[in-house]
CSV table of C-alpha atoms in Angstrom, one decimal:
chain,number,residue,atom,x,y,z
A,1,UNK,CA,47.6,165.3,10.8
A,2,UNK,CA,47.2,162.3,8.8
A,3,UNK,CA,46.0,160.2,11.2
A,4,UNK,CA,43.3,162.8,13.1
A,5,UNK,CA,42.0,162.7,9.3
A,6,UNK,CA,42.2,158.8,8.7
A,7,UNK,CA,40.3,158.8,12.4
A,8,UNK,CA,37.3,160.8,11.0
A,9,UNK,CA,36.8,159.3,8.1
A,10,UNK,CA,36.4,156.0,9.7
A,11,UNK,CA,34.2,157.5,12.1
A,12,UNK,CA,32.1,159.4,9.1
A,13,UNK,CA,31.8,155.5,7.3
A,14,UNK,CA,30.4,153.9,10.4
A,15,UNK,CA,27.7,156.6,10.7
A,16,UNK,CA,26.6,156.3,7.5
A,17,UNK,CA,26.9,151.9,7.6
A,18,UNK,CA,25.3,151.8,11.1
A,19,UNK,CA,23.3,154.9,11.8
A,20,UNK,CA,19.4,155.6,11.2
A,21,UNK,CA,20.7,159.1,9.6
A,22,UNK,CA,20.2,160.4,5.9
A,23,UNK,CA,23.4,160.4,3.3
A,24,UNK,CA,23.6,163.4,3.4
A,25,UNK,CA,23.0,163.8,7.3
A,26,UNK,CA,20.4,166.6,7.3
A,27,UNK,CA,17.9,164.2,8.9
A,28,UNK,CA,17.7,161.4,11.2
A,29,UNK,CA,14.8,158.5,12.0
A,30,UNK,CA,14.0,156.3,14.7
A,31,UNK,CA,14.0,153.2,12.9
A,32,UNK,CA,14.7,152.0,9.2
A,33,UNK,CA,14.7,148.6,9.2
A,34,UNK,CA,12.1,146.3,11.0
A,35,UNK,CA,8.7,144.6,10.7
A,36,UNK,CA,5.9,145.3,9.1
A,37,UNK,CA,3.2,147.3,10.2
A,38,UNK,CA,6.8,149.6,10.2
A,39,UNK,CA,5.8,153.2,11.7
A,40,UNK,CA,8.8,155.4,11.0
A,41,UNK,CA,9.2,159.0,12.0
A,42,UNK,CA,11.4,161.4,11.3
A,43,UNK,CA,13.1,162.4,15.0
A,44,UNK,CA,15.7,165.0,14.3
A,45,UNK,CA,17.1,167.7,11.3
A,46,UNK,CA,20.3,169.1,10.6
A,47,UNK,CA,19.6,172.0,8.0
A,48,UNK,CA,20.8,175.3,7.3
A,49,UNK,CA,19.0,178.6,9.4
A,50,UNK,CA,18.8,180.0,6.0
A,51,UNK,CA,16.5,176.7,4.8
A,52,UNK,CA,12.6,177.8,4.0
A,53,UNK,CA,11.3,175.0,2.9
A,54,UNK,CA,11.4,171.2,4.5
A,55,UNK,CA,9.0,168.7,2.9
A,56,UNK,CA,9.3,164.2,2.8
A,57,UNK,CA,8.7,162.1,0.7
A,58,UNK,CA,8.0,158.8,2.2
A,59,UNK,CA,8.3,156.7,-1.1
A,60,UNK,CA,10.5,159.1,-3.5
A,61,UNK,CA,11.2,157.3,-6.7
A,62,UNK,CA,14.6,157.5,-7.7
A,63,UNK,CA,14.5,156.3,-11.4
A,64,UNK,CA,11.6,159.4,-12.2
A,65,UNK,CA,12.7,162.1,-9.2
A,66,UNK,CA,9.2,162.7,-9.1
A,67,UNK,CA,8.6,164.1,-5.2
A,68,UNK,CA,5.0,164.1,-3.6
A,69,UNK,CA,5.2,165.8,-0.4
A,70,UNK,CA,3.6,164.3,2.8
A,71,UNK,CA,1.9,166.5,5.1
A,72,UNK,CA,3.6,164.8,7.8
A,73,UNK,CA,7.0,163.9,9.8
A,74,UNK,CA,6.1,160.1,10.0
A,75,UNK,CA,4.3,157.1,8.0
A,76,UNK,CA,3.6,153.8,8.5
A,77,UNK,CA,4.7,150.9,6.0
A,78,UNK,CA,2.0,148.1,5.9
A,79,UNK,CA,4.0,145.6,3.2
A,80,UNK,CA,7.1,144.1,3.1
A,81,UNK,CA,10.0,146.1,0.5
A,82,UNK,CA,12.7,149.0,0.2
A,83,UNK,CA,11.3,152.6,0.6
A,84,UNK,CA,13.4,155.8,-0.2
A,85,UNK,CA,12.2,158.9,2.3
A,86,UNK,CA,13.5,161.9,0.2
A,87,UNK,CA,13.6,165.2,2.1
A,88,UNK,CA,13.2,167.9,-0.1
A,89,UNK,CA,14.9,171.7,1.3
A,90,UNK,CA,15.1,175.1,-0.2
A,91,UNK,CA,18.1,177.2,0.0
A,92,UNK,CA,18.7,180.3,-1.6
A,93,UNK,CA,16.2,179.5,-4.3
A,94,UNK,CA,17.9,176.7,-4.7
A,95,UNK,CA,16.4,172.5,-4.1
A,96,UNK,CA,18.4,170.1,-2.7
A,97,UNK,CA,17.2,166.4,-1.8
A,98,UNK,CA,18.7,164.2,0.7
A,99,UNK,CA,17.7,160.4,0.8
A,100,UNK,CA,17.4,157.6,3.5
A,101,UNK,CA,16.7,153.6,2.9
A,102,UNK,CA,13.9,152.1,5.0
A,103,UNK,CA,13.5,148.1,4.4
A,104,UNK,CA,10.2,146.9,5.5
A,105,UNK,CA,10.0,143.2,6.3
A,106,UNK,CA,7.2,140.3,6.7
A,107,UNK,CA,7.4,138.7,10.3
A,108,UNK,CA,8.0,135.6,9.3
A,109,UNK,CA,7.6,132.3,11.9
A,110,UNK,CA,11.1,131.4,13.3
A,111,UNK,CA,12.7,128.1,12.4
A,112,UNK,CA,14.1,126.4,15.5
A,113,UNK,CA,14.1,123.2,17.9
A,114,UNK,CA,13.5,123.7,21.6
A,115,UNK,CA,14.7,121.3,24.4
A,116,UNK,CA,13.9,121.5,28.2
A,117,UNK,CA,16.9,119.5,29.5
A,118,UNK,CA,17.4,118.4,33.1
A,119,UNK,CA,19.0,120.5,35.5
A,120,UNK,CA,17.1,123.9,34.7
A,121,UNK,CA,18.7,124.0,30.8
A,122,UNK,CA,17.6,124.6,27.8
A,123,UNK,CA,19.0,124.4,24.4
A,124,UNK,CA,17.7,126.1,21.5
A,125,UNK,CA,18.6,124.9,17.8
A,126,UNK,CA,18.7,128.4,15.7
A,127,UNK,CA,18.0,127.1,11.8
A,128,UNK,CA,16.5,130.2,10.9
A,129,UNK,CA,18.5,133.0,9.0
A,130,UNK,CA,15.7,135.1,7.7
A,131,UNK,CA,16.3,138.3,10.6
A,132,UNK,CA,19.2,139.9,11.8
A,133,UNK,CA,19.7,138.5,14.8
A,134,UNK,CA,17.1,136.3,17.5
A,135,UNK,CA,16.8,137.3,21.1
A,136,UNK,CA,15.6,135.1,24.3
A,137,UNK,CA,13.4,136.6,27.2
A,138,UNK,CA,12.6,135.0,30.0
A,139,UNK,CA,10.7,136.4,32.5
A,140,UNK,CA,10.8,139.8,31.0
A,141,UNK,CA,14.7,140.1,31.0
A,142,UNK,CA,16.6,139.9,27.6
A,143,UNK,CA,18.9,136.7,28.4
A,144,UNK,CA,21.1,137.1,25.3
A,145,UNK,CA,21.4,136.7,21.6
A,146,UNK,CA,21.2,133.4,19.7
A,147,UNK,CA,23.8,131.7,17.6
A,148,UNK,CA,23.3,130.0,14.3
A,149,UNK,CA,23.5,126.2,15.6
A,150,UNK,CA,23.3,125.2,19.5
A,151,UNK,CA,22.7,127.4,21.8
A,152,UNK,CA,22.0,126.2,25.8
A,153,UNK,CA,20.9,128.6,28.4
A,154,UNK,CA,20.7,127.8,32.4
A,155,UNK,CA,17.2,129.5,34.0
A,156,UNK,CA,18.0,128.5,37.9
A,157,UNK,CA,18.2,132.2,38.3
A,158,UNK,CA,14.7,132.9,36.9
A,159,UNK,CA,12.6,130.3,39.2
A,160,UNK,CA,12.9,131.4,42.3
A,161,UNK,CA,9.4,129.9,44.1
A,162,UNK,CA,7.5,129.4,40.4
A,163,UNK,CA,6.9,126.2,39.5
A,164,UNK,CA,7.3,127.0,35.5
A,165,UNK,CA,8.5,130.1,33.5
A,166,UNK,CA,7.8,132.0,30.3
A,167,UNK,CA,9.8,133.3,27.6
A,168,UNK,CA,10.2,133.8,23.9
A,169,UNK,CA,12.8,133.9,21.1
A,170,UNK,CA,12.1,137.1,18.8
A,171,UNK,CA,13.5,138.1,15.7
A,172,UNK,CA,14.9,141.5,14.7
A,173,UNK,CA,15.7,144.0,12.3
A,174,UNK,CA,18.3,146.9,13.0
A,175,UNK,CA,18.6,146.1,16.6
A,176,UNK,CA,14.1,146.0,16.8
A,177,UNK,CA,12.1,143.4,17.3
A,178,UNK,CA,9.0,145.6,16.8
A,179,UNK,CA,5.7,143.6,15.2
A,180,UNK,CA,8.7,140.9,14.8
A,181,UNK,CA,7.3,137.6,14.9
A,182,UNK,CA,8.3,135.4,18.4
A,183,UNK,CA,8.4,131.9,19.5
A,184,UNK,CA,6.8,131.6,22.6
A,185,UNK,CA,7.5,129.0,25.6
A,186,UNK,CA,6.6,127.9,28.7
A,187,UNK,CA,8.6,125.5,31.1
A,188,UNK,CA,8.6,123.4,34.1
A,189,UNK,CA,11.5,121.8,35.4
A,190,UNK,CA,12.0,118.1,34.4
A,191,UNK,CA,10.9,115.4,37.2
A,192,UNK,CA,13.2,112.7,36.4
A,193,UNK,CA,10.4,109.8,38.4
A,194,UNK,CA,8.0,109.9,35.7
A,195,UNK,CA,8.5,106.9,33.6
A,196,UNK,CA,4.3,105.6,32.4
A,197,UNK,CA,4.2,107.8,29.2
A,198,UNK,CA,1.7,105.7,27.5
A,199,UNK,CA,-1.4,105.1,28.9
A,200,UNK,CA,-3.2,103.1,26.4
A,201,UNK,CA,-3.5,102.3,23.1
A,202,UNK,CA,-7.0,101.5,21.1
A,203,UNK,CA,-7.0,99.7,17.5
A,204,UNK,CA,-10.5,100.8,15.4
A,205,UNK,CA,-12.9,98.0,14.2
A,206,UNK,CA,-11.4,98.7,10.2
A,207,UNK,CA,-7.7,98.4,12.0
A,208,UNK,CA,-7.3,101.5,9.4
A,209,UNK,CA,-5.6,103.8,12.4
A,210,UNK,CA,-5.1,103.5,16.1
A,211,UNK,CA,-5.5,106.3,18.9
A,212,UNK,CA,-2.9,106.6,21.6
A,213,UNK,CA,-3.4,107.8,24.4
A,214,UNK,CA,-0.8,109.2,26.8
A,215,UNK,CA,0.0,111.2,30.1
A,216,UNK,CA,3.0,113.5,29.5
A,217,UNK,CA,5.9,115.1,31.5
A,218,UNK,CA,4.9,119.3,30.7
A,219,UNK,CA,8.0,121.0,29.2
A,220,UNK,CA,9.7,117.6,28.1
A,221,UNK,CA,10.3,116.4,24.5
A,222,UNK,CA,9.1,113.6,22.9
A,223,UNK,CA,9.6,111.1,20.0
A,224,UNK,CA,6.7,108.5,18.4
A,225,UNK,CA,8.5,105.7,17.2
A,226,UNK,CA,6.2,102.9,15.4
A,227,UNK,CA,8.2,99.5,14.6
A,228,UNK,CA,11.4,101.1,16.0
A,229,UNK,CA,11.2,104.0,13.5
A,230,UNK,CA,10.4,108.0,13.9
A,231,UNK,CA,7.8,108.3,12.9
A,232,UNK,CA,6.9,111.8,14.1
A,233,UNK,CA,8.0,114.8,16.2
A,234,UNK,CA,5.0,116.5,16.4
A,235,UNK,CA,4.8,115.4,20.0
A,236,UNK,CA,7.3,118.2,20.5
A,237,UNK,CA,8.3,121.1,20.9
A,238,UNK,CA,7.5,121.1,24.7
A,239,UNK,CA,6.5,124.5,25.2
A,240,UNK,CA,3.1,123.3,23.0
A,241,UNK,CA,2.1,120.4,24.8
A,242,UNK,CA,-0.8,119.5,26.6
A,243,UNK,CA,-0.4,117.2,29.7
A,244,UNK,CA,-2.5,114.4,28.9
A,245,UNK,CA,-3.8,113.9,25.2
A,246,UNK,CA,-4.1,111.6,22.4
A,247,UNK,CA,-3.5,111.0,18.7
A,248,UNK,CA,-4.7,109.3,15.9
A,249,UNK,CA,-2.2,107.9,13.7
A,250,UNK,CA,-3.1,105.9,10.2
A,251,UNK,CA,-2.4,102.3,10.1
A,252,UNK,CA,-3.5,101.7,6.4
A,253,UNK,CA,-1.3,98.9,5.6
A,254,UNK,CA,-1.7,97.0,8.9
A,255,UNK,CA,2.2,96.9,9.5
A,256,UNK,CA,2.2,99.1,12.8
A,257,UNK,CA,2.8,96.4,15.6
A,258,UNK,CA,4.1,98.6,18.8
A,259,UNK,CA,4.4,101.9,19.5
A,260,UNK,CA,6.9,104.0,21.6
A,261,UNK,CA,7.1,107.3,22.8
A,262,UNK,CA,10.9,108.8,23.8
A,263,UNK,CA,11.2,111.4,26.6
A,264,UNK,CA,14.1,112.7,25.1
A,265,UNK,CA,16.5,114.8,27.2
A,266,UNK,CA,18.5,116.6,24.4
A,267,UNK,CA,21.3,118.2,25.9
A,268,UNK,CA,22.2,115.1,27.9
A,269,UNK,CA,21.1,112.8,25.0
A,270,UNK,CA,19.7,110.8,27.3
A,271,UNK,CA,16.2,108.6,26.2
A,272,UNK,CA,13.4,107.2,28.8
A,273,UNK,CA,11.7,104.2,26.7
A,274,UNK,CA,7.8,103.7,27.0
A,275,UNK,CA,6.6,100.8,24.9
A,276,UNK,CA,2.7,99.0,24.1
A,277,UNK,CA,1.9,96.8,21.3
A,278,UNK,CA,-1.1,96.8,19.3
A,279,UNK,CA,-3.3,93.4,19.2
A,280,UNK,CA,-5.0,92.3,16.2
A,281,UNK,CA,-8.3,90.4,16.8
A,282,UNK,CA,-10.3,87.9,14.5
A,283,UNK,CA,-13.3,86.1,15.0
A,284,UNK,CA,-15.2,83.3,13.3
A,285,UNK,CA,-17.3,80.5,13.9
A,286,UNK,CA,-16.0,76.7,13.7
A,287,UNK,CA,-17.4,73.1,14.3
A,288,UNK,CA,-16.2,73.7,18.5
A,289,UNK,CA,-17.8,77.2,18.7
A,290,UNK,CA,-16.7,80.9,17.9
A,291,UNK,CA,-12.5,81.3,18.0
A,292,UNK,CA,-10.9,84.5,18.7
A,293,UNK,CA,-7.5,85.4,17.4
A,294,UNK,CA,-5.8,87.5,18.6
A,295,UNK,CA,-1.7,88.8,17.2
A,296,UNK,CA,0.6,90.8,18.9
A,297,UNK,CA,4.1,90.7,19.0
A,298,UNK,CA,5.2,91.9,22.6
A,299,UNK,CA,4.0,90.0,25.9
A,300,UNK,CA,1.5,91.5,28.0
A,301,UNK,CA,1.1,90.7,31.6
A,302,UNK,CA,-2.6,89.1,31.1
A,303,UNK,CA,-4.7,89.6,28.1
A,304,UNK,CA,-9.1,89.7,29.2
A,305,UNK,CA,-11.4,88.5,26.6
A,306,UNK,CA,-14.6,90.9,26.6
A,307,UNK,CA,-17.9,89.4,24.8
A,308,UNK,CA,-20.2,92.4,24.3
A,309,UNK,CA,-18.5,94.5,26.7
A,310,UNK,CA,-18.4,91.9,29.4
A,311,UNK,CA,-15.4,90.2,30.7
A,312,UNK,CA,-15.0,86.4,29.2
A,313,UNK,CA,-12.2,85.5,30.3
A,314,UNK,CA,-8.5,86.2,31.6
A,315,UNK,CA,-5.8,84.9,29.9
A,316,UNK,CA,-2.2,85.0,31.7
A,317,UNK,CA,0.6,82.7,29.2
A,318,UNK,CA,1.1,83.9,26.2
A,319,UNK,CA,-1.6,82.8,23.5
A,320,UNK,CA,-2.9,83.4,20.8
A,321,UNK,CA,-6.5,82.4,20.3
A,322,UNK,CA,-9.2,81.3,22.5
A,323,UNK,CA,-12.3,79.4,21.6
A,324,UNK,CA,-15.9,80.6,23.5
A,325,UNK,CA,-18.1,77.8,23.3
A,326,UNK,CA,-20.4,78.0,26.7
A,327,UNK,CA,-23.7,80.3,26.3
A,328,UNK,CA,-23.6,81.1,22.7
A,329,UNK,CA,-27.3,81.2,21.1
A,330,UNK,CA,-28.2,80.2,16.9
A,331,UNK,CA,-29.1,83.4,15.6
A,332,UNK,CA,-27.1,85.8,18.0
A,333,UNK,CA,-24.7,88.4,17.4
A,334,UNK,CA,-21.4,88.3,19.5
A,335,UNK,CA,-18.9,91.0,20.0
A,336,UNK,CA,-15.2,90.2,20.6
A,337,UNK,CA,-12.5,92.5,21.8
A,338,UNK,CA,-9.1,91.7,23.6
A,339,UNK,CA,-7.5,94.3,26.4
A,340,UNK,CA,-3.8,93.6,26.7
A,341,UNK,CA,-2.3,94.6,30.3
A,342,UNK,CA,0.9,95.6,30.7
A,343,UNK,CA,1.7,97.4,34.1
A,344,UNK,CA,-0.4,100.0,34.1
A,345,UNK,CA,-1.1,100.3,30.3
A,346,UNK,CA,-3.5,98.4,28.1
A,347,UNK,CA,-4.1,97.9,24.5
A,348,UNK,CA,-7.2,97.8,23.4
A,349,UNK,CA,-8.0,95.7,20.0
A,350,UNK,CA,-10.5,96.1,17.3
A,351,UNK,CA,-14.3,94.6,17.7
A,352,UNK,CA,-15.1,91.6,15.6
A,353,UNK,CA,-18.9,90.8,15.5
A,354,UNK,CA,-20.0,87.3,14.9
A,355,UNK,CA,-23.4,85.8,13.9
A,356,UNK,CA,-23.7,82.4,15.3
A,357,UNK,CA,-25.4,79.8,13.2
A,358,UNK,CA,-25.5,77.0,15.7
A,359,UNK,CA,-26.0,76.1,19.4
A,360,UNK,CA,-22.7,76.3,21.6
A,361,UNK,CA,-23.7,75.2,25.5
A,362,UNK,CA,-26.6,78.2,25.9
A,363,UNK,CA,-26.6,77.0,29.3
A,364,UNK,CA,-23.2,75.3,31.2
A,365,UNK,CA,-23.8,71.8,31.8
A,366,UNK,CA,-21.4,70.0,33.9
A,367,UNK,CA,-20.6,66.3,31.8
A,368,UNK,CA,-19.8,64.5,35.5
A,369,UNK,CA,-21.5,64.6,39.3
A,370,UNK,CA,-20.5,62.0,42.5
A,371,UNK,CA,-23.4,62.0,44.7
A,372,UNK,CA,-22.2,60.8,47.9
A,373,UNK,CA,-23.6,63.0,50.1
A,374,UNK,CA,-19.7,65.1,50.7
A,375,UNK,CA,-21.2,67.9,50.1
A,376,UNK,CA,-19.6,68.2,46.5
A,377,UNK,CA,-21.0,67.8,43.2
A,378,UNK,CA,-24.0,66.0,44.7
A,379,UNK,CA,-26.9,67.0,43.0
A,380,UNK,CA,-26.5,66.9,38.5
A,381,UNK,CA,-28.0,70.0,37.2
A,382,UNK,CA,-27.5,73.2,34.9
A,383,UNK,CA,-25.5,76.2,35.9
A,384,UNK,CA,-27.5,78.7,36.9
A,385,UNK,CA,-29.4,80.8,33.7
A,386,UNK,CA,-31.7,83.3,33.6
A,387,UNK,CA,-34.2,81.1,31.7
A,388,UNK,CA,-38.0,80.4,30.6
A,389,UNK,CA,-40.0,77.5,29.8
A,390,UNK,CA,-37.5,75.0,31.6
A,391,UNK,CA,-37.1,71.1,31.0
A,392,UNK,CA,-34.5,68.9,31.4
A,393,UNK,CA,-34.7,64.8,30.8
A,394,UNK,CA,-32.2,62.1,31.7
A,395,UNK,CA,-32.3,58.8,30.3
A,396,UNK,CA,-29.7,55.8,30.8
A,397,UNK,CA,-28.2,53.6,28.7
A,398,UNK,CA,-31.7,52.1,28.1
A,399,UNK,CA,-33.2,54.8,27.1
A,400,UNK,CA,-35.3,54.4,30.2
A,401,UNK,CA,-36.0,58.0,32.0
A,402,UNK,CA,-34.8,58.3,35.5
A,403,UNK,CA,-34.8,62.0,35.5
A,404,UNK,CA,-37.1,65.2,34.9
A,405,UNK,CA,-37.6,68.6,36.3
A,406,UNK,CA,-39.3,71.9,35.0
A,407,UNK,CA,-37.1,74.1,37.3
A,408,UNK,CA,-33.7,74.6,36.5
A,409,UNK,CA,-32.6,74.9,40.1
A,410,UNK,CA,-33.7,71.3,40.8
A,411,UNK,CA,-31.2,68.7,39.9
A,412,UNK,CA,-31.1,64.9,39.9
A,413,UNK,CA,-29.6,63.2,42.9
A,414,UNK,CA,-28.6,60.3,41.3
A,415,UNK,CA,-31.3,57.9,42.5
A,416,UNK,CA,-33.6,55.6,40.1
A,417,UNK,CA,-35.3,53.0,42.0
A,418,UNK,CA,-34.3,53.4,45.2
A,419,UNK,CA,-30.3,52.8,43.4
A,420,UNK,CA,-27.7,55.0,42.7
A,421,UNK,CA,-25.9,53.2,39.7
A,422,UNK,CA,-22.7,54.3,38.2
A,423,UNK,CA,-22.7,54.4,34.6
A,424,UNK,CA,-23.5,57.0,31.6
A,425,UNK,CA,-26.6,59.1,31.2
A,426,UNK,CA,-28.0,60.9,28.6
A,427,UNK,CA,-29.4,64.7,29.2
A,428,UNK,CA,-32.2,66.8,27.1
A,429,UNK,CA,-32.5,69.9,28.0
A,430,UNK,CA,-35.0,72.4,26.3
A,431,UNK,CA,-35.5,76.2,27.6
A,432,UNK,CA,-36.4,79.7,26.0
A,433,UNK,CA,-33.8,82.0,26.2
A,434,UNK,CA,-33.9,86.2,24.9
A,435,UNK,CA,-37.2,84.5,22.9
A,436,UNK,CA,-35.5,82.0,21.2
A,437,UNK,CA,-36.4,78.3,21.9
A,438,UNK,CA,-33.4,76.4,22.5
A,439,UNK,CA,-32.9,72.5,23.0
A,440,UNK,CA,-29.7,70.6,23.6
A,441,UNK,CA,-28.6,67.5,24.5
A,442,UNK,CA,-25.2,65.7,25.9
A,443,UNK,CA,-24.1,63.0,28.0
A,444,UNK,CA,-22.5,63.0,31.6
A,445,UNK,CA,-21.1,60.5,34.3
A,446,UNK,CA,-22.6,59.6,37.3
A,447,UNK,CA,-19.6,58.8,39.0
A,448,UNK,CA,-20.4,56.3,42.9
C-alpha cells in the first residue's frame, strides 16, 4: 500500500514539473514556454458537470487578484516575460481560480562556431546557453540535439546525388522551437585539390588599407592572418561565404607586410597555408633619372615595372629599386606601380606620380655603332619615336660636322670624306615631342 501511494505521488510531481497542465489540473495548454510572437490556447478542461461558469484570464495578477475575463480560449504574447492564465469557475455559487505559468521569450541569435570538416563532418561549437536545448536539421530530418561544447555530426547519409546540403541549428523552449531563432547552413563537401586561396592583393595610393582579393573553397573555413597574426575570422563561418570576394582591411600604421589566409579543417586540425606580400613603392627624381623603390619582404617570382599603366620593365632577382631614365620628358607627369608575381597571384603596389624637372633620353640613343657592312649595328641613329620637327647633328672631335638628317629613320653610316674613321663623335639631337620642344645631346663610338 505504501509503495502504490509513493508511485503516484511521483507520478502526480512529474505532471505538474513537466506538463503543460494548470496546478490545479482543471485545464491544459498547448504550449507554455517558447518564443515570442507566443500563441497559446487553451486545448483541454477538466471541471466539474455541475461548473456554470468558465472564464481566462490571460494576464491574471496575482499580487491584486483582480480577473478580467477574455472572450476567448487563446491569446497571443507579443513581448518577452512570465504570464499567469487564471481560469476562473463557478460551483455551487461558489469561485474557484486555478492558475498556469506561460514564459514568453525573445529569439535571440545563437552563439556557435561551425566547421565543414573533410570526410562529410561537421562540428558545431555550442557556446550559447540562453534556450533549453538546440536542435540540428538537415535536409528536413531532425539529426539530434546539441551539447554544450563539441559536437560532430557525419551527413554521408544526406547527400545522396546533391552536390551541397541545407540545414539549421534552432533553439527551443519546452521542447518548441516555434518563432525560435535558427542558424542556417549550407555545405558542400570539401575538395581537398584546391590550394590558390589568394588571388591578389592591391596596396591604395595613401598605403592607408589594402584590398584582397580571393577565390574560396564553398563550405570551408578560413583564417586572415597579417604578419603571422589573426587577425580576423570573419572569413568564416562557411555556411556565409561567397565563392570569390574581396576585403578591405586598414593598414594605418604601414606595418602589414604579407598576408595569409588558412583553410582551416577543424575537426582534423589540419591548416592549408596561402601566402602574398604587400610591396611598398616610392618614386623620386635624382641626378640619373626617376628611381623607383620598391619593399617587400617575401620573394616573388618576377616583379614588372608599369609606367602609366604600361609595362617598363620585368625584373626576375630580387631587387629593390630600379632607375627609368630612357624617354622621360621636363615637365611630364609619370606614374609608377610594381606587380609582384608569385605563381599565379600578384600583388599589386600603390601608384607614385612624379613630375620630372629635367630631360632623361626622350628618345633611346645607342652610345656605340660598327659599320662594317655585317649586317649589325651599321647605320648610327635614334630608336624609333613617334616624333615631330626632327634633327639630329654629329660633329667629331673637331667640331667639324660629318653628320645631319631631318628624318629620324635615316642614320649616319659612318662615312665623312669618302673615310670611315674610328674615333668619338658628338650627337645633337632636337625634336618636338606631346608639344614640347626637346633637345639633347651625348657622345657615341664609331667603332671600325
Amino acid at each position: 500500500m505504501i509503495k502504490i501511494k509513493l508511485t503516484f505521488f511521483l507520478l502526480l510531481i512529474y505532471s505538474v514539473c513537466f506538463s503543460q497542465t494548470s496546478d490545479l489540473g482543471r485545464f491544459s495548454v498547448n504550449i507554455d514556454k517558447g518564443c515570442v510572437p507566443l500563441q497559446v490556447e487553451i486545448i483541454s478542461e477538466n471541471i466539474d458537470p455541475s461548473v456554470t461558469v468558465v472564464q481566462y484570464d490571460f494576464d491574471y495578477n496575482l499580487t491584486n487578484n483582480l480577473f478580467n475575463p477574455s472572450g476567448s480560449k487563446s491569446n497571443i504574447y507579443s513581448n518577452e516575460g512570465k504570464y499567469i492564465i487564471a481560469q476562473a469557475i463557478n460551483q455551487d455559487g461558489v469561485e474557484k481560480i486555478d492558475i498556469l505559468e506561460i514564459e514568453a521569450f525573445n529569439a535571440e541569435e545563437i552563439n556557435l562556431d561551425f566547421f565543414n570538416c573533410k570526410n562529410n563532418k561537421i562540428e558545431i561549437i555550442l557556446e550559447d546557453s540562453y534556450y533549453d536545448e538546440y536542435k540540428l536539421i538537415i535536409e528536413g530530418d531532425s539529426v539530434g540535439k546539441l551539447n554544450s561544447g563539441s559536437n560532430e555530426f557525419d551527413y554521408s547519409t544526406y547527400l545522396g546525388s546533391r552536390e551541397e546540403i541545407n540545414g539549421f541549428v534552432i533553439g527551443m523552449f519546452g521542447g518548441s522551437d516555434l518563432n525560435c531563432s535558427r542558424y542556417n547552413f549550407r555545405i558542400n563537401p570539401i575538395n581537398d585539390d584546391k590550394k590558390e586561396i589568394i588571388d591578389s592583393i592591391v596596396l591604395s595610393n595613401d598605403k592607408l588599407n589594402f584590398i584582397i582579393f580571393y577565390n574560396l573553397e564553398e563550405s570551408t573555413n578560413y583564417n586572415l592572418l597579417l604578419n603571422n597574426s589573426i587577425d580576423s575570422t570573419f572569413l568564416s563561418p562557411p555556411s556565409q561565404l561567397s565563392i570569390n570576394g574581396e576585403i578591405t582591411v586598414s593598414n594605418n600604421s604601414y606595418v602589414n607586410r604579407c598576408i595569409t589566409l588558412n583553410k582551416v579543417y577543424k575537426c582534423s586540425n589540419q591548416t592549408i597555408e596561402d601566402k602574398l606580400c604587400l610591396i611598398y613603392l616610392d618614386a623620386y627624381e635624382s641626378k640619373e633619372g626617376i628611381e623607383v623603390e620598391f619593399n617587400y619582404f617575401d620573394e616573388f617570382d618576377s616583379i614588372k615595372i608599369y609606367r602609366n599603366d604600361s609595362s617598363l620593365i620585368s625584373l626576375y632577382q630580387k631587387r629593390n629599386f630600379f632607375i627609368d631614365k630612357n624617354g622621360i620628358l621636363k615637365g611630364n607627369e609619370y606614374c609608377y606601380r610594381a606587380v609582384g608575381f608569385q605563381g599565379k597571384k600578384r600583388s599589386i603596389s600603390n601608384i607614385v606620380c612624379v613630375n620630372s624637372n629635367k630631360n632623361f633620353n626622350p628618345i633611346k640613343v645607342p652610345n656605340a655603332f660598327s659599320p662594317n657592312n655585317d649586317g649589325l649595328n651599321d647605320i648610327f641613329k635614334p630608336f624609333y619615336s613617334n616624333v615631330s620637327e626632327y634633327k639630329m647633328y654629329i660633329f667629331n672631335k673637331f667640331g667639324e660636322k660629318v653628320f645631319e638628317s631631318n628624318d629620324i629613320n635615316i642614320g649616319w653610316d659612318g662615312y665623312f670624306k669618302g673615310k670611315i674613321i674610328q674615333d668619338s663623335y658628338v650627337y645633337k639631337i632636337e625634336f618636338n615631342k606631346d608639344n614640347e620642344q626637346v633637345y639633347i645631346n651625348g657622345k657615341f663610338l664609331l667603332i671600325k
